[in-house]
Short mmCIF file of C-alpha atoms and ligand atoms in Angstrom, two decimals:
data_model
loop_
_atom_site.label_atom_id
_atom_site.label_comp_id
_atom_site.label_asym_id
_atom_site.label_seq_id
_atom_site.Cartn_x
_atom_site.Cartn_y
_atom_site.Cartn_z
CA MET A 1 -11.35 14.38 5.78
CA ALA A 2 -8.30 15.55 7.63
CA ARG A 3 -6.70 18.66 9.05
CA VAL A 4 -3.53 19.37 7.09
CA LEU A 5 -0.85 21.89 7.99
CA VAL A 6 1.20 23.16 5.05
CA ILE A 7 4.51 24.76 6.02
CA GLU A 8 5.64 26.37 2.79
CA ASP A 9 6.88 29.83 1.90
CA GLU A 10 6.25 29.98 -1.86
CA PRO A 11 2.86 31.63 -2.53
CA ASP A 12 2.26 29.65 -5.76
CA LEU A 13 2.82 26.35 -4.00
CA GLN A 14 0.73 27.43 -1.03
CA GLU A 15 -2.21 28.04 -3.34
CA LEU A 16 -1.67 24.89 -5.38
CA LEU A 17 -1.59 22.75 -2.24
CA ARG A 18 -4.49 24.54 -0.61
CA TYR A 19 -6.63 24.11 -3.74
CA ASN A 20 -5.90 20.41 -4.19
CA LEU A 21 -6.18 19.49 -0.52
CA GLN A 22 -9.47 21.33 -0.17
CA LYS A 23 -10.73 19.58 -3.29
CA GLU A 24 -10.16 16.29 -1.43
CA GLY A 25 -12.21 17.61 1.46
CA HIS A 26 -9.40 18.47 3.83
CA THR A 27 -9.16 21.50 6.06
CA VAL A 28 -5.97 23.39 5.22
CA THR A 29 -3.86 25.73 7.33
CA ILE A 30 -0.93 27.49 5.68
CA ALA A 31 2.18 28.63 7.55
CA GLY A 32 4.81 30.61 5.64
CA THR A 33 7.68 30.09 8.08
CA GLY A 34 8.95 27.33 10.33
CA SER A 35 8.11 29.34 13.44
CA ASP A 36 4.56 29.97 12.25
CA GLY A 37 4.24 26.26 11.53
CA LEU A 38 5.35 25.29 15.03
CA HIS A 39 3.01 27.91 16.45
CA GLU A 40 0.04 26.45 14.53
CA LEU A 41 0.92 22.94 15.68
CA ARG A 42 0.70 23.99 19.32
CA ARG A 43 -2.50 25.93 18.72
CA GLN A 44 -4.70 23.27 17.13
CA PRO A 45 -4.66 19.55 16.29
CA PHE A 46 -3.57 18.30 12.85
CA ASP A 47 -3.63 14.93 11.12
CA LEU A 48 -0.73 15.54 8.73
CA VAL A 49 2.02 18.06 8.00
CA LEU A 50 3.45 18.95 4.61
CA LEU A 51 6.86 20.41 5.32
CA ASP A 52 8.99 22.39 2.89
CA LEU A 53 12.70 22.08 3.61
CA MET A 54 13.85 25.54 2.52
CA LEU A 55 12.06 28.04 4.72
CA PRO A 56 12.96 31.68 5.30
CA ASP A 57 13.57 31.51 9.04
CA ARG A 58 14.71 28.00 9.95
CA ASP A 59 15.09 24.96 7.82
CA GLY A 60 12.52 22.22 7.60
CA LEU A 61 14.89 19.69 9.14
CA GLU A 62 14.98 21.71 12.34
CA VAL A 63 11.19 21.95 12.34
CA CYS A 64 11.03 18.17 11.85
CA ARG A 65 13.43 17.59 14.73
CA ILE A 66 11.47 19.85 17.09
CA VAL A 67 8.15 18.22 16.16
CA ARG A 68 9.47 14.68 16.61
CA GLY A 69 11.15 15.67 19.87
CA ASP A 70 7.75 16.52 21.29
CA GLU A 71 5.90 13.55 22.75
CA ALA A 72 2.55 15.06 21.73
CA PHE A 73 3.44 14.81 18.04
CA SER A 74 5.27 11.49 18.05
CA SER A 75 2.85 9.85 15.61
CA LEU A 76 1.88 12.86 13.48
CA PRO A 77 2.65 12.06 9.82
CA ILE A 78 5.15 14.42 8.18
CA ILE A 79 5.72 14.53 4.43
CA MET A 80 8.72 16.58 3.35
CA VAL A 81 8.70 18.63 0.18
CA THR A 82 12.22 19.15 -1.14
CA ALA A 83 14.09 20.42 -4.17
CA LYS A 84 16.06 17.83 -6.14
CA SER A 85 19.32 19.36 -4.98
CA GLU A 86 18.42 18.63 -1.36
CA GLU A 87 18.52 14.87 -1.62
CA SER A 88 21.04 14.48 1.18
CA ASP A 89 18.58 16.42 3.32
CA VAL A 90 15.95 13.81 2.51
CA VAL A 91 18.10 11.14 4.12
CA LEU A 92 18.55 13.39 7.16
CA GLY A 93 14.86 14.19 7.27
CA LEU A 94 13.82 10.55 7.18
CA GLY A 95 16.39 9.94 9.92
CA LEU A 96 14.75 12.69 11.96
CA GLY A 97 11.42 10.96 11.70
CA ALA A 98 9.73 12.31 8.57
CA ASP A 99 7.46 9.63 7.08
CA ASP A 100 7.82 10.35 3.40
CA TYR A 101 8.98 12.95 0.90
CA VAL A 102 8.35 14.33 -2.58
CA THR A 103 10.83 16.29 -4.65
CA LYS A 104 9.99 19.53 -6.48
CA PRO A 105 8.68 19.78 -9.08
CA PHE A 106 6.21 17.11 -7.99
CA ARG A 107 3.09 15.81 -9.64
CA VAL A 108 0.08 16.87 -7.63
CA LYS A 109 -1.60 13.49 -8.20
CA GLU A 110 1.39 11.67 -6.75
CA LEU A 111 1.54 13.91 -3.69
CA MET A 112 -2.20 13.50 -3.07
CA ALA A 113 -1.83 9.73 -3.35
CA ARG A 114 0.98 9.73 -0.80
CA ILE A 115 -1.07 11.91 1.53
CA ARG A 116 -3.98 9.47 1.26
CA VAL A 117 -1.71 6.54 2.17
CA ARG A 118 -0.24 8.35 5.18
CA LEU A 119 -3.59 9.54 6.45
CA ALA A 120 -5.12 6.07 6.17
CA ARG A 121 -2.22 4.54 8.06
CA HIS A 122 -2.32 7.25 10.71
CA LEU A 123 -6.06 6.72 11.18
CA ASP A 124 -5.55 2.95 11.49
CA GLU A 125 -2.81 3.42 14.06
CA THR A 126 -4.84 5.91 16.04
CA ARG A 127 -7.88 3.60 16.08
CA ASP A 128 -5.73 0.61 16.98
CA ALA A 129 -4.06 2.56 19.78
CA GLU A 130 -7.41 3.70 21.14
CA ARG A 131 -8.90 0.22 21.00
CA ARG A 132 -6.00 -1.39 22.83
CA ARG A 133 -5.43 1.35 25.34
CA ILE A 134 -6.10 0.57 28.99
CA GLN A 135 -7.43 3.44 31.03
CA VAL A 136 -7.81 3.49 34.80
CA ASP A 137 -8.74 6.88 36.14
CA LYS A 138 -5.92 9.14 34.91
CA LEU A 139 -3.52 6.29 34.19
CA THR A 140 -3.20 5.31 30.53
CA ILE A 141 -1.39 2.22 29.28
CA ASP A 142 -0.78 2.45 25.53
CA PRO A 143 0.58 -0.85 24.17
CA VAL A 144 0.89 0.46 20.61
CA ARG A 145 3.34 3.17 21.55
CA HIS A 146 4.67 1.30 24.58
CA ARG A 147 3.86 4.21 26.83
CA VAL A 148 2.32 4.79 30.20
CA LEU A 149 0.89 8.18 30.99
CA ILE A 150 -0.42 9.71 34.17
CA ASN A 151 -2.38 12.92 33.65
CA GLU A 152 -1.18 12.91 30.02
CA GLU A 153 2.44 12.90 31.15
CA VAL A 154 4.71 10.08 30.05
CA ILE A 155 6.10 7.91 32.87
CA PRO A 156 9.55 6.60 31.92
CA LEU A 157 9.32 2.83 32.42
CA THR A 158 11.84 0.20 31.41
CA LEU A 159 10.64 -2.34 28.86
CA THR A 160 10.30 -5.02 31.56
CA GLU A 161 8.33 -2.68 33.84
CA PHE A 162 6.06 -1.80 30.94
CA LYS A 163 5.47 -5.44 30.02
CA LEU A 164 4.73 -6.36 33.63
CA LEU A 165 2.22 -3.57 34.05
CA HIS A 166 0.56 -4.23 30.70
CA PHE A 167 0.31 -7.96 31.33
CA LEU A 168 -1.27 -7.55 34.77
CA ALA A 169 -3.56 -4.73 33.63
CA SER A 170 -4.77 -6.85 30.69
CA HIS A 171 -6.19 -9.33 33.22
CA PRO A 172 -7.52 -7.16 36.04
CA GLY A 173 -8.38 -8.94 39.26
CA VAL A 174 -6.45 -12.10 38.33
CA ALA A 175 -3.52 -13.03 40.57
CA TYR A 176 -0.38 -14.29 38.85
CA GLY A 177 2.58 -16.07 40.31
CA ARG A 178 6.09 -14.83 39.69
CA TYR A 179 6.82 -17.66 37.25
CA ASP A 180 3.71 -16.85 35.18
CA MET A 181 4.87 -13.28 35.02
CA LEU A 182 8.38 -14.36 34.08
CA ASP A 183 6.99 -16.26 31.10
CA ARG A 184 5.27 -13.13 29.88
CA VAL A 185 7.95 -10.54 30.36
CA GLY A 186 11.23 -12.39 29.96
CA ASP A 187 12.73 -11.40 26.63
CA GLY A 188 15.23 -14.20 26.49
CA ASP A 189 18.17 -11.79 26.57
CA SER A 190 18.33 -10.33 30.01
CA VAL A 191 18.12 -12.69 32.95
CA VAL A 192 14.84 -12.19 34.75
CA THR A 193 14.35 -14.47 37.74
CA ASP A 194 11.44 -14.77 40.14
CA ARG A 195 13.24 -12.58 42.63
CA THR A 196 13.99 -9.89 40.07
CA ILE A 197 10.24 -9.74 39.38
CA ASP A 198 9.91 -8.33 42.90
CA VAL A 199 12.55 -5.73 42.15
CA HIS A 200 10.83 -4.73 38.92
CA VAL A 201 7.47 -4.47 40.68
CA ARG A 202 9.01 -2.34 43.41
CA ASN A 203 10.52 0.04 40.84
CA LEU A 204 7.30 0.07 38.86
CA ARG A 205 5.25 1.01 41.92
CA LYS A 206 7.64 3.82 42.74
CA LYS A 207 7.18 5.27 39.25
CA LEU A 208 3.41 4.89 39.39
CA GLY A 209 3.27 7.22 42.40
CA GLU A 210 -0.36 7.72 43.46
CA TYR A 211 -1.34 4.66 41.39
CA GLU A 212 1.15 2.28 43.01
CA ARG A 213 -1.63 0.40 44.78
CA LEU A 214 -3.04 -0.72 41.44
CA VAL A 215 -0.34 -3.39 41.52
CA GLU A 216 -1.36 -5.45 44.54
CA THR A 217 0.61 -8.11 46.33
CA VAL A 218 -1.32 -11.35 46.76
CA ARG A 219 0.25 -13.28 49.62
CA GLY A 220 1.43 -16.75 48.70
CA VAL A 221 0.67 -16.16 45.01
CA GLY A 222 2.23 -13.08 43.47
CA TYR A 223 0.64 -9.98 42.03
CA ARG A 224 -2.67 -8.73 40.74
CA PHE A 225 -3.88 -5.60 39.00
CA SER A 226 -6.68 -3.82 40.82
CA GLU A 227 -9.10 -1.79 38.75
CA ILE A 228 -10.00 0.43 41.66
CA PRO A 229 -7.65 3.40 41.80
CA1 LIG B 1 10.80 27.04 0.24
#
């Protein structure tokens, strides 16, 4: 059972989609314009968006771009609904981050099947992300999306900084030497040496602000993640 937002301006389609989605047990919200759709997205949480491309105020591609540009909706599944003549828009839409599309006229059964697939995948990803997430006070390390958040705000880390933090935080209280850390974060491409580990840690601490002391220096050994904020 999911919360589905339908952004579609044709009344017949609105009703068809509402009827079939509700029959599957979903909660349906209808928005007749792109602006209304964006407004609804900011007002309440959704699990999936059905997005018509031809809307009266702004086109669906723009809506898609705005939604994907917002960190809060980065994993929200979007299925585009397009007319056959808009196939070049499909390519654009997928490029902008839509997950799937159907062309009008579509078979309701097929659309419902696609929605089921997307919702199942989204649920899996959300569960996986929650299970693997490391939370210390208001610091969140999300290895699925490769993100670190403080107070729900994304901290822009480099890949190496992220890997370092995630590695240490996965083994709280254990001290690691610089060479151990190198093994874990070196990607084989860029040259990471034991001394550059120190530089990465210094930059990482700076970005962590009030949580910098979570990454402790252990004299004569290396670094350790402290669980006490
Ligand atoms: Ca339309």
